[in-house]
PDB file of C-alpha atoms in Angstrom:
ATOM      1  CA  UNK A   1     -16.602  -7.823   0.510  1.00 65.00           C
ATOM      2  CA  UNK A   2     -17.421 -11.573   1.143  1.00 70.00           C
ATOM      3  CA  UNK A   3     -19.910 -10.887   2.996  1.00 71.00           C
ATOM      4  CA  UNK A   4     -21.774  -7.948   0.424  1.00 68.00           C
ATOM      5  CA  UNK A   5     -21.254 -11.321  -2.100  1.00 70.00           C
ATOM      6  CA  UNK A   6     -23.079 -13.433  -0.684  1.00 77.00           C
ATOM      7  CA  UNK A   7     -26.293 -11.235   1.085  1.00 74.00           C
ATOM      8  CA  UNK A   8     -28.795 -10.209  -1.135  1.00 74.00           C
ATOM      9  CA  UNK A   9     -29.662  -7.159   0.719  1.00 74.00           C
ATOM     10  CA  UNK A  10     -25.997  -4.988   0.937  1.00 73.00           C
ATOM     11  CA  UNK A  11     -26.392  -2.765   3.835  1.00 77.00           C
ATOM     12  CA  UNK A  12     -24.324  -1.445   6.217  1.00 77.00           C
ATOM     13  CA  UNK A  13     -24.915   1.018   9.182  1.00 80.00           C
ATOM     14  CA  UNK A  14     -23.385   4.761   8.969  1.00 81.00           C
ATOM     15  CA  UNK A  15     -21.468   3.587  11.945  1.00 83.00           C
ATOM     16  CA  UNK A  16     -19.963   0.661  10.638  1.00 83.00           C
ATOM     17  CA  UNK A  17     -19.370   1.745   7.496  1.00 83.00           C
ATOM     18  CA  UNK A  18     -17.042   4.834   9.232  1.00 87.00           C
ATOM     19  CA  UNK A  19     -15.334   2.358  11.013  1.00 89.00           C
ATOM     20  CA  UNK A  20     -14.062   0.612   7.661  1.00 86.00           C
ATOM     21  CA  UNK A  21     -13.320   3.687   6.256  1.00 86.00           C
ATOM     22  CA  UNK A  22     -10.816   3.748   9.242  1.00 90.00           C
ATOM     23  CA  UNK A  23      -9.103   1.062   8.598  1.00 89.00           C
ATOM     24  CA  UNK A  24      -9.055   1.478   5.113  1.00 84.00           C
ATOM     25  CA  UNK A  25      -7.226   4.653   5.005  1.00 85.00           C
ATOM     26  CA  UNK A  26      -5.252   3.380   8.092  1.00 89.00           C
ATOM     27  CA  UNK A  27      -4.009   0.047   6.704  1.00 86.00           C
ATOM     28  CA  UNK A  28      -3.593   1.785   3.649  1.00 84.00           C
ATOM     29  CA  UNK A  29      -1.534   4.953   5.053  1.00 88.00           C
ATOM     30  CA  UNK A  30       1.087   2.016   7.077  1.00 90.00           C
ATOM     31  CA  UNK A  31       1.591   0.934   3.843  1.00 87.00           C
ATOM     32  CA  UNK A  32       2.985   3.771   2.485  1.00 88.00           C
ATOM     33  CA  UNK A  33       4.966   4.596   4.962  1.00 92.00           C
ATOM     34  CA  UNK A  34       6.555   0.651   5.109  1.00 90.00           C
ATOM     35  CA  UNK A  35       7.506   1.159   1.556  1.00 90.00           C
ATOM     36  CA  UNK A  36       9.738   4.371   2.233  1.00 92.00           C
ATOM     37  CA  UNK A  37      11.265   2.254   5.285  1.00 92.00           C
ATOM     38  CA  UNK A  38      12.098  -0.450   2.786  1.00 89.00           C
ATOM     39  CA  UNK A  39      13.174   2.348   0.190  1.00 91.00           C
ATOM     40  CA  UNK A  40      15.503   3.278   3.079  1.00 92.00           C
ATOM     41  CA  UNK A  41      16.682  -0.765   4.051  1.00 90.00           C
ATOM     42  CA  UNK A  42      17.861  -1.076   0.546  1.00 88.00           C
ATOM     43  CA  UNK A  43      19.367   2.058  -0.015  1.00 90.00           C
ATOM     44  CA  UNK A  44      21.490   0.854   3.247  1.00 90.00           C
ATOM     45  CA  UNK A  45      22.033  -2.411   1.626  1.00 87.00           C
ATOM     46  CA  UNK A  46      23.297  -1.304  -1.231  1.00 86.00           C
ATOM     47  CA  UNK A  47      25.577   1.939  -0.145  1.00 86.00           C
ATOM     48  CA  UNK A  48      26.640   0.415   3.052  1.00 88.00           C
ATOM     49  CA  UNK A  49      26.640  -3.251   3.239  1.00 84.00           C
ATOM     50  CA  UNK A  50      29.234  -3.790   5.878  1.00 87.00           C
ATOM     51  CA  UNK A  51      27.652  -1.337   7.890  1.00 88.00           C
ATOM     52  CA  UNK A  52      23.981  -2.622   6.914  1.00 87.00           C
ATOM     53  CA  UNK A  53      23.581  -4.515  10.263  1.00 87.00           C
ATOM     54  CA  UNK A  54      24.523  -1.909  12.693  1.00 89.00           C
ATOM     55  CA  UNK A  55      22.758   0.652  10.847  1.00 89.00           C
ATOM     56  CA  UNK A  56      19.411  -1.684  10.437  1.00 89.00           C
ATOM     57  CA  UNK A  57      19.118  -2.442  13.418  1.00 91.00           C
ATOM     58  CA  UNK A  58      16.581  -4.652  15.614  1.00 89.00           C
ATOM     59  CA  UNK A  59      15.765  -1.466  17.528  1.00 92.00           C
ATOM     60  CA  UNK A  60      15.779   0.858  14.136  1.00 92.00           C
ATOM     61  CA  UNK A  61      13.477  -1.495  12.725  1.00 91.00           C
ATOM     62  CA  UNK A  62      11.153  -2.130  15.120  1.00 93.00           C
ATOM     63  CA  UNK A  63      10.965   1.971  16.375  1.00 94.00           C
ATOM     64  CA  UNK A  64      10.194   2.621  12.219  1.00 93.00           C
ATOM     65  CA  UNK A  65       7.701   0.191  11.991  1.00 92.00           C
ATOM     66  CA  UNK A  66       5.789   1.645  15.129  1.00 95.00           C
ATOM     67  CA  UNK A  67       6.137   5.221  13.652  1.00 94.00           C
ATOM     68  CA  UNK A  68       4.669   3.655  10.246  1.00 93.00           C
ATOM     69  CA  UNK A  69       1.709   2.620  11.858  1.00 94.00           C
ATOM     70  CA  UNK A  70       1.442   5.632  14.666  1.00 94.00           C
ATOM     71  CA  UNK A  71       1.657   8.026  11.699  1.00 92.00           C
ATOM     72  CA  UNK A  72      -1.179   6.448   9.886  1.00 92.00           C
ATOM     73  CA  UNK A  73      -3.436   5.817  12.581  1.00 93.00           C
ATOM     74  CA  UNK A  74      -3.025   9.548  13.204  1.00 92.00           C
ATOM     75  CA  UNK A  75      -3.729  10.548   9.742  1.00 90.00           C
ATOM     76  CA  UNK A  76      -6.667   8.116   9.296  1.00 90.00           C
ATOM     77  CA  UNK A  77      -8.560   9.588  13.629  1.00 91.00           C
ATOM     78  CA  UNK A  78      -7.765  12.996  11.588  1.00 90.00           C
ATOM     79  CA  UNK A  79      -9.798  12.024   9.041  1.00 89.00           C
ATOM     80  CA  UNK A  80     -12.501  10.221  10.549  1.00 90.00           C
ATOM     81  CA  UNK A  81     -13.641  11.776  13.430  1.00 88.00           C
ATOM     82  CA  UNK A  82     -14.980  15.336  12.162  1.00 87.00           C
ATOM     83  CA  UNK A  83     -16.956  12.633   9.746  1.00 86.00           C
ATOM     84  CA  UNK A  84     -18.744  11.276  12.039  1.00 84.00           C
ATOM     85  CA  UNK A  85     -20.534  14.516  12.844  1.00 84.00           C
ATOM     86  CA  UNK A  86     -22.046  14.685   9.575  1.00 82.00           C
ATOM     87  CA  UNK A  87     -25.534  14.241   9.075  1.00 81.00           C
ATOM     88  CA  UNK A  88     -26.425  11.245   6.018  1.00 78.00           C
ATOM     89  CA  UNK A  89     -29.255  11.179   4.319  1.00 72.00           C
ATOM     90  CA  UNK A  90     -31.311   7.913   4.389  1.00 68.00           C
ATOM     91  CA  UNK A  91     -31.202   5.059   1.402  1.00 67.00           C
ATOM     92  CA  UNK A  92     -28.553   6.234  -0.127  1.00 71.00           C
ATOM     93  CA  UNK A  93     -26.162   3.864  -2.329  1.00 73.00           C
ATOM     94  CA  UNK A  94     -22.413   4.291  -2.166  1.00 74.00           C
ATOM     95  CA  UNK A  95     -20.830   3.848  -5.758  1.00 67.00           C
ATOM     96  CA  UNK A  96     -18.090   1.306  -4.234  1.00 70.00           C
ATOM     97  CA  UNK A  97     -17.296  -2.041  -3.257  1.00 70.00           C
ATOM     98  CA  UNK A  98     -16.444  -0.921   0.347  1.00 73.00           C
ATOM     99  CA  UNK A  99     -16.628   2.701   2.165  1.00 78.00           C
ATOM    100  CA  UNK A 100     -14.058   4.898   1.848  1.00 77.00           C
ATOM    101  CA  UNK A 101     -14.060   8.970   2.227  1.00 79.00           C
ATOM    102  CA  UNK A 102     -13.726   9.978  -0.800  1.00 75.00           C
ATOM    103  CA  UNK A 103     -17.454   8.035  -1.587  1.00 75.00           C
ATOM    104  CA  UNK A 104     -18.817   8.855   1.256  1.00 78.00           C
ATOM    105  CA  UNK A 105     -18.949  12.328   1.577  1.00 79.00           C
ATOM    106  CA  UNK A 106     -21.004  13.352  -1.745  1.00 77.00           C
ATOM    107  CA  UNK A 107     -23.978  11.347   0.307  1.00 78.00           C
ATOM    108  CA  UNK A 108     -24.265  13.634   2.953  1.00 80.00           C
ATOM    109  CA  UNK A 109     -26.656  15.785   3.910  1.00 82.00           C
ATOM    110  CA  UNK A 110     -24.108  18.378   5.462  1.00 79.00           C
ATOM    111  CA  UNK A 111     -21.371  20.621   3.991  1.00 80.00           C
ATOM    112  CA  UNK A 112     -18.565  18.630   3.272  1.00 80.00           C
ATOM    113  CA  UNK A 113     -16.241  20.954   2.075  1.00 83.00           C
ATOM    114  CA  UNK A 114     -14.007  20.992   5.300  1.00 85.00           C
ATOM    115  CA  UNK A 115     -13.904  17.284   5.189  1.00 84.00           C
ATOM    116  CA  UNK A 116     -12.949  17.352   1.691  1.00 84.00           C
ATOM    117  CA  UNK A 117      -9.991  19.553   2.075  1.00 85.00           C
ATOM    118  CA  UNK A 118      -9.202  17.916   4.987  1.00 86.00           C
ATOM    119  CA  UNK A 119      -8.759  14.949   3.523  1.00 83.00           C
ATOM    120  CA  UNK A 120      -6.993  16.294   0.402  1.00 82.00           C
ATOM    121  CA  UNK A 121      -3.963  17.568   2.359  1.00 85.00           C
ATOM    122  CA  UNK A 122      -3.019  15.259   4.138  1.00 85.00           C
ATOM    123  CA  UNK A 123      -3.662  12.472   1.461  1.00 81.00           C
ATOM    124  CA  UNK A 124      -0.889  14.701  -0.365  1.00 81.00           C
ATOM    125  CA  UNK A 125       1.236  15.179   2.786  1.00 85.00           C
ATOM    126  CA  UNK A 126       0.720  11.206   3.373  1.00 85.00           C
ATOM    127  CA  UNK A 127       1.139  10.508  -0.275  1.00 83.00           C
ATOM    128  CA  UNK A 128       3.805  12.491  -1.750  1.00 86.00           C
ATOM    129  CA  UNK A 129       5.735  13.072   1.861  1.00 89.00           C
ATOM    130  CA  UNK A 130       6.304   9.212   1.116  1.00 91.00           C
ATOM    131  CA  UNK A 131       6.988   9.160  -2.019  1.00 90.00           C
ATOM    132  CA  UNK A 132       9.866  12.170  -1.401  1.00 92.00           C
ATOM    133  CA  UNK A 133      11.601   9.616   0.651  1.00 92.00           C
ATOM    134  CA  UNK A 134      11.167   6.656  -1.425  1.00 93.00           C
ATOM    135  CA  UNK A 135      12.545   8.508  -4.774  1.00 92.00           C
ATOM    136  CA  UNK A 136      15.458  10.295  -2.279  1.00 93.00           C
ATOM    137  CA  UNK A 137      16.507   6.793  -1.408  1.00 91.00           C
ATOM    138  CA  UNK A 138      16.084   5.431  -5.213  1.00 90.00           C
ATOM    139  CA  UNK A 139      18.470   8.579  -6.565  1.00 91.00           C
ATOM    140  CA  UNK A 140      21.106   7.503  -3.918  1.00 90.00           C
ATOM    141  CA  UNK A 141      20.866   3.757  -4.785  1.00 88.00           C
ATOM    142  CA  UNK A 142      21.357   4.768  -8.816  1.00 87.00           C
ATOM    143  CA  UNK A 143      24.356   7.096  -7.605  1.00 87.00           C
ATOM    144  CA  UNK A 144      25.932   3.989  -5.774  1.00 85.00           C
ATOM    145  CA  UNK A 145      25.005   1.525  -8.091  1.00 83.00           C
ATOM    146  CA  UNK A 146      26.335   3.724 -11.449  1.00 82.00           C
ATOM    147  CA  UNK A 147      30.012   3.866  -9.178  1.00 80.00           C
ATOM    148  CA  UNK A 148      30.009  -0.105  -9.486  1.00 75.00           C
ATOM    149  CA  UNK A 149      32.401  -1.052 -12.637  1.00 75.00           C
ATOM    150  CA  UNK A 150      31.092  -4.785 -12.911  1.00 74.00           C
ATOM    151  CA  UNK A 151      27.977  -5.262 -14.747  1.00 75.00           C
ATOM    152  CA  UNK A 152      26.848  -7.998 -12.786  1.00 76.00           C
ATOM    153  CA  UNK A 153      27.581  -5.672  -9.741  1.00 71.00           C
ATOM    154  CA  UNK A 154      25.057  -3.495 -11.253  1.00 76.00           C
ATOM    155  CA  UNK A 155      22.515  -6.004 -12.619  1.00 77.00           C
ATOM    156  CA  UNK A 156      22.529  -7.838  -9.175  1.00 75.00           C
ATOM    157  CA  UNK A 157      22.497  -4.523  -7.337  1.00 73.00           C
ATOM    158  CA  UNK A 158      19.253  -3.813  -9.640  1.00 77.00           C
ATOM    159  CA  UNK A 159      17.500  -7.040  -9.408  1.00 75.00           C
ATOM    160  CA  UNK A 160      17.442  -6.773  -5.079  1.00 74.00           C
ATOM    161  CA  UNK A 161      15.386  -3.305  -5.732  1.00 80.00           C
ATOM    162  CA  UNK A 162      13.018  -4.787  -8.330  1.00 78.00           C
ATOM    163  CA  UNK A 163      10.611  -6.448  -6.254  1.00 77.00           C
ATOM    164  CA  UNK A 164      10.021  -3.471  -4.193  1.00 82.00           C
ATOM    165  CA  UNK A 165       9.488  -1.161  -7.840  1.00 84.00           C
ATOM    166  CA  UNK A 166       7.430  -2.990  -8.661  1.00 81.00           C
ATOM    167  CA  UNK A 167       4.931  -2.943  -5.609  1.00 82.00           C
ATOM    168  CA  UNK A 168       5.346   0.638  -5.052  1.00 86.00           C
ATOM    169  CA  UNK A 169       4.414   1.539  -8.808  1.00 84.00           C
ATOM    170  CA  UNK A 170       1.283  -0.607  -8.572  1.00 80.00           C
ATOM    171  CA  UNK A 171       0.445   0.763  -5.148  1.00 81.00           C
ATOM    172  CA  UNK A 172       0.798   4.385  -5.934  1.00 83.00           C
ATOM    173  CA  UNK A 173      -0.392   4.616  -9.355  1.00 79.00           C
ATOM    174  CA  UNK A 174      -3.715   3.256  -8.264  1.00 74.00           C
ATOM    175  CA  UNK A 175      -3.515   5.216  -4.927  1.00 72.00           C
ATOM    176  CA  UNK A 176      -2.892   8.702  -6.836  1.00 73.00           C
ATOM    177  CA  UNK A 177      -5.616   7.513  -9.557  1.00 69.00           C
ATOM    178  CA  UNK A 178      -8.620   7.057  -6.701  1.00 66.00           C
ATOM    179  CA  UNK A 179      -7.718   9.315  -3.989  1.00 64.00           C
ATOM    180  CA  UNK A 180      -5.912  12.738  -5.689  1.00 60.00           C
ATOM    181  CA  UNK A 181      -8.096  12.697  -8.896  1.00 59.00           C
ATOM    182  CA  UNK A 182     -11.440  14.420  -9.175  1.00 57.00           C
ATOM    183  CA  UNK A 183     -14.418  12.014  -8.794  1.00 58.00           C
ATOM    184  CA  UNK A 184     -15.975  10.732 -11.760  1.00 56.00           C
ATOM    185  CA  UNK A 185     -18.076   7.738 -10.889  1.00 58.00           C
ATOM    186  CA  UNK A 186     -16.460   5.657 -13.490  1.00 61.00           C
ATOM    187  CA  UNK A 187     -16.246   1.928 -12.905  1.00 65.00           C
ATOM    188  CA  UNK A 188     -12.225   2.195 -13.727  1.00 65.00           C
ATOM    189  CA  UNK A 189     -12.198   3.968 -10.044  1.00 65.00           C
ATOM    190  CA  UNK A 190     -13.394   0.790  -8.229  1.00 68.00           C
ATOM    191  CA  UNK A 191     -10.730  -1.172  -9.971  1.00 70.00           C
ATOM    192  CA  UNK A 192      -7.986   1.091  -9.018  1.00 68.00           C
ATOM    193  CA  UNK A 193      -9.678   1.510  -5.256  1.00 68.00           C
ATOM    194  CA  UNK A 194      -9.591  -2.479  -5.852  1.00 70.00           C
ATOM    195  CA  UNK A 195      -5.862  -2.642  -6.902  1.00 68.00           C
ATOM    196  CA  UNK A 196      -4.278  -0.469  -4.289  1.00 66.00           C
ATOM    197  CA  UNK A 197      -6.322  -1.990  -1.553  1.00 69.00           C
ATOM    198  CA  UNK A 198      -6.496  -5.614  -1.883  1.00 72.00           C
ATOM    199  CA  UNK A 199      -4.605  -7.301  -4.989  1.00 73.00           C
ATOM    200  CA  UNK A 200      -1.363  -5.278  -4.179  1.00 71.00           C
ATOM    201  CA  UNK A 201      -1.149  -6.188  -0.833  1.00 73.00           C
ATOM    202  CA  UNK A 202      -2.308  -9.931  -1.516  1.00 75.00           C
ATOM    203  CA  UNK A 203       0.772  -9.548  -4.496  1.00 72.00           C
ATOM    204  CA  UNK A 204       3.253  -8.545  -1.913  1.00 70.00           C
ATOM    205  CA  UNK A 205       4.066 -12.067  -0.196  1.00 72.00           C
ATOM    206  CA  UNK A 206       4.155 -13.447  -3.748  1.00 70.00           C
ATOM    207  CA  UNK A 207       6.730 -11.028  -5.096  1.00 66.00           C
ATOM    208  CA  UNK A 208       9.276 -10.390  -1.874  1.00 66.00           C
ATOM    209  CA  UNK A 209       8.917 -14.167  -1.542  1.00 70.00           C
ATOM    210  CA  UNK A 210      10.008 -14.799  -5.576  1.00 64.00           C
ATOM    211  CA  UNK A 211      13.291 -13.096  -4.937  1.00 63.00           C
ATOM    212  CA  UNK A 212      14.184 -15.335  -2.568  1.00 66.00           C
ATOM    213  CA  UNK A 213      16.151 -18.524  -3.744  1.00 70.00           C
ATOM    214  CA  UNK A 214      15.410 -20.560  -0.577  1.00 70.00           C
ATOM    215  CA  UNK A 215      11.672 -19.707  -1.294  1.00 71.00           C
ATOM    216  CA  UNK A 216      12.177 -20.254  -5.311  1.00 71.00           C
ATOM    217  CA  UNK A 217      13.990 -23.862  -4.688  1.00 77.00           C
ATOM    218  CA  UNK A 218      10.659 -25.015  -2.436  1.00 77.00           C
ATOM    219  CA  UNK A 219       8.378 -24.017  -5.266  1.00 75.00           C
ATOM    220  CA  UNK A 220      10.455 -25.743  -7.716  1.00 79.00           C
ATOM    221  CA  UNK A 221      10.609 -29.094  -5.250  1.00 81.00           C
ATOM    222  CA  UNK A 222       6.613 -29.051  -4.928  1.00 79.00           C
ATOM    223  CA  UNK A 223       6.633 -28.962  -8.396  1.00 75.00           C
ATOM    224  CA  UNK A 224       8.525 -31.655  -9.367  1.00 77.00           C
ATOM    225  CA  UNK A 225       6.931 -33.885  -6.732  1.00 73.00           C
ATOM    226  CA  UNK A 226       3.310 -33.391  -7.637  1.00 69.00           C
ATOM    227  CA  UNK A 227       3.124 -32.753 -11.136  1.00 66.00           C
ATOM    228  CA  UNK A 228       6.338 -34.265 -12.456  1.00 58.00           C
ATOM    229  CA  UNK A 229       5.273 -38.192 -12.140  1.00 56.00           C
ATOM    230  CA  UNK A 230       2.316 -37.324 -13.714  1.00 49.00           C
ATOM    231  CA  UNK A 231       3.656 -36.425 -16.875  1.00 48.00           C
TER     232      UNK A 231
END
């Protein structure tokens, strides 16, 4: 993206451009799969806390976060490789800030319908197999949390499960929106395609790290020491 900024002349070999696709759909596709795992490490938290550090793990951890990534890899090879057998027709402009499938294939000069379908399933499997898990583990936290009698059980219960809402409604809202909905060429698509794959993930660090009052203290130190004797 930088670098399409700042040339005059935005081009990109069919090569290349495949090869970004691939990493899109496979950094994307970990992703997903990270957010049911953490879906999963709260609903441990919160139903089994004494038990939350045998049951999470170094091993766990480590073993789910190699399946995350295996499983999306796989997905995006799946993907990718019958596309590079397709034939694309010269000066062509893709309708996107960066090249991803679902552009790519309307500017090729081969049939495309395999590919589409192809990539239809298993961004449903991918999408909604993840999402399955992430709302099983949600329904199970709500089940524990609604047995608390406190309300400040619940409300803190609540509040360690907000954070991770919050990135997975962004995330898969603008995932659905650009990947499972016909193609329109609309501008709006490019700022989803924008949302899920960039400013989410950028947001991420910023709200885990917010949650945490070791984190929130620092901020509130660097505040008072550079802007406080100003005032």
């Amino acid at each position: 993206m930088l670098e399409n900024l700042l040339s005059e002349r935005k081009t990109i070999f069919v090569e290349s451009c495949l090869a970004q696709a691939f990493f899109v759909f496979a950094t994307g596709g970990t992703e997903a799969c990270l957010l049911a795992v953490m879906a999963y490490d709260r609903y441990v938290a919160i139903s089994f806390p004494l038990l939350y550090g045998q049951v999470m793990n170094t091993q766990l951890c480590v073993g789910l976060v190699c399946v995350s990534w295996g499983l999306a890899f796989v997905d995006a090879l799946i993907n990718i490789l019958p596309a590079v057998n397709l034939d694309f027709c010269e000066d062509k402009t893709i309708p996107h800030f960066s090249c991803e499938l679902s552009s790519l294939f309307p500017l090729s000069c081969s049939a495309t319908s395999t590919n589409f379908t192809l990539l239809l399933c298993s961004s449903v499997l991918h999408f909604f197999g993840t999402l399955v898990m992430i709302v099983s583990s949600y329904a199970r936290i709500v089940s524990t949390i609604m047995k608390v009698s406190s309300t400040m059980g619940r409300s803190k219960a609540f509040s360690t499960c907000s954070s991770h809402l919050t990135t997975v409604i962004l995330f898969y809202c603008s995932g659905f929106i650009s990947y499972l909905l016909p193609t329109s060429g609309s501008p709006l698509e490019m700022i989803f395609s924008l949302q899920y794959s960039m400013i989410t993930p950028m947001l991420n660090p910023l709200i885990y790290s917010l949650k945490n009052k070791e984190v929130k203290a620092a901020v509130r130190r660097m505040l008072r020491k550079y802007f406080y004797p100003l005032m």
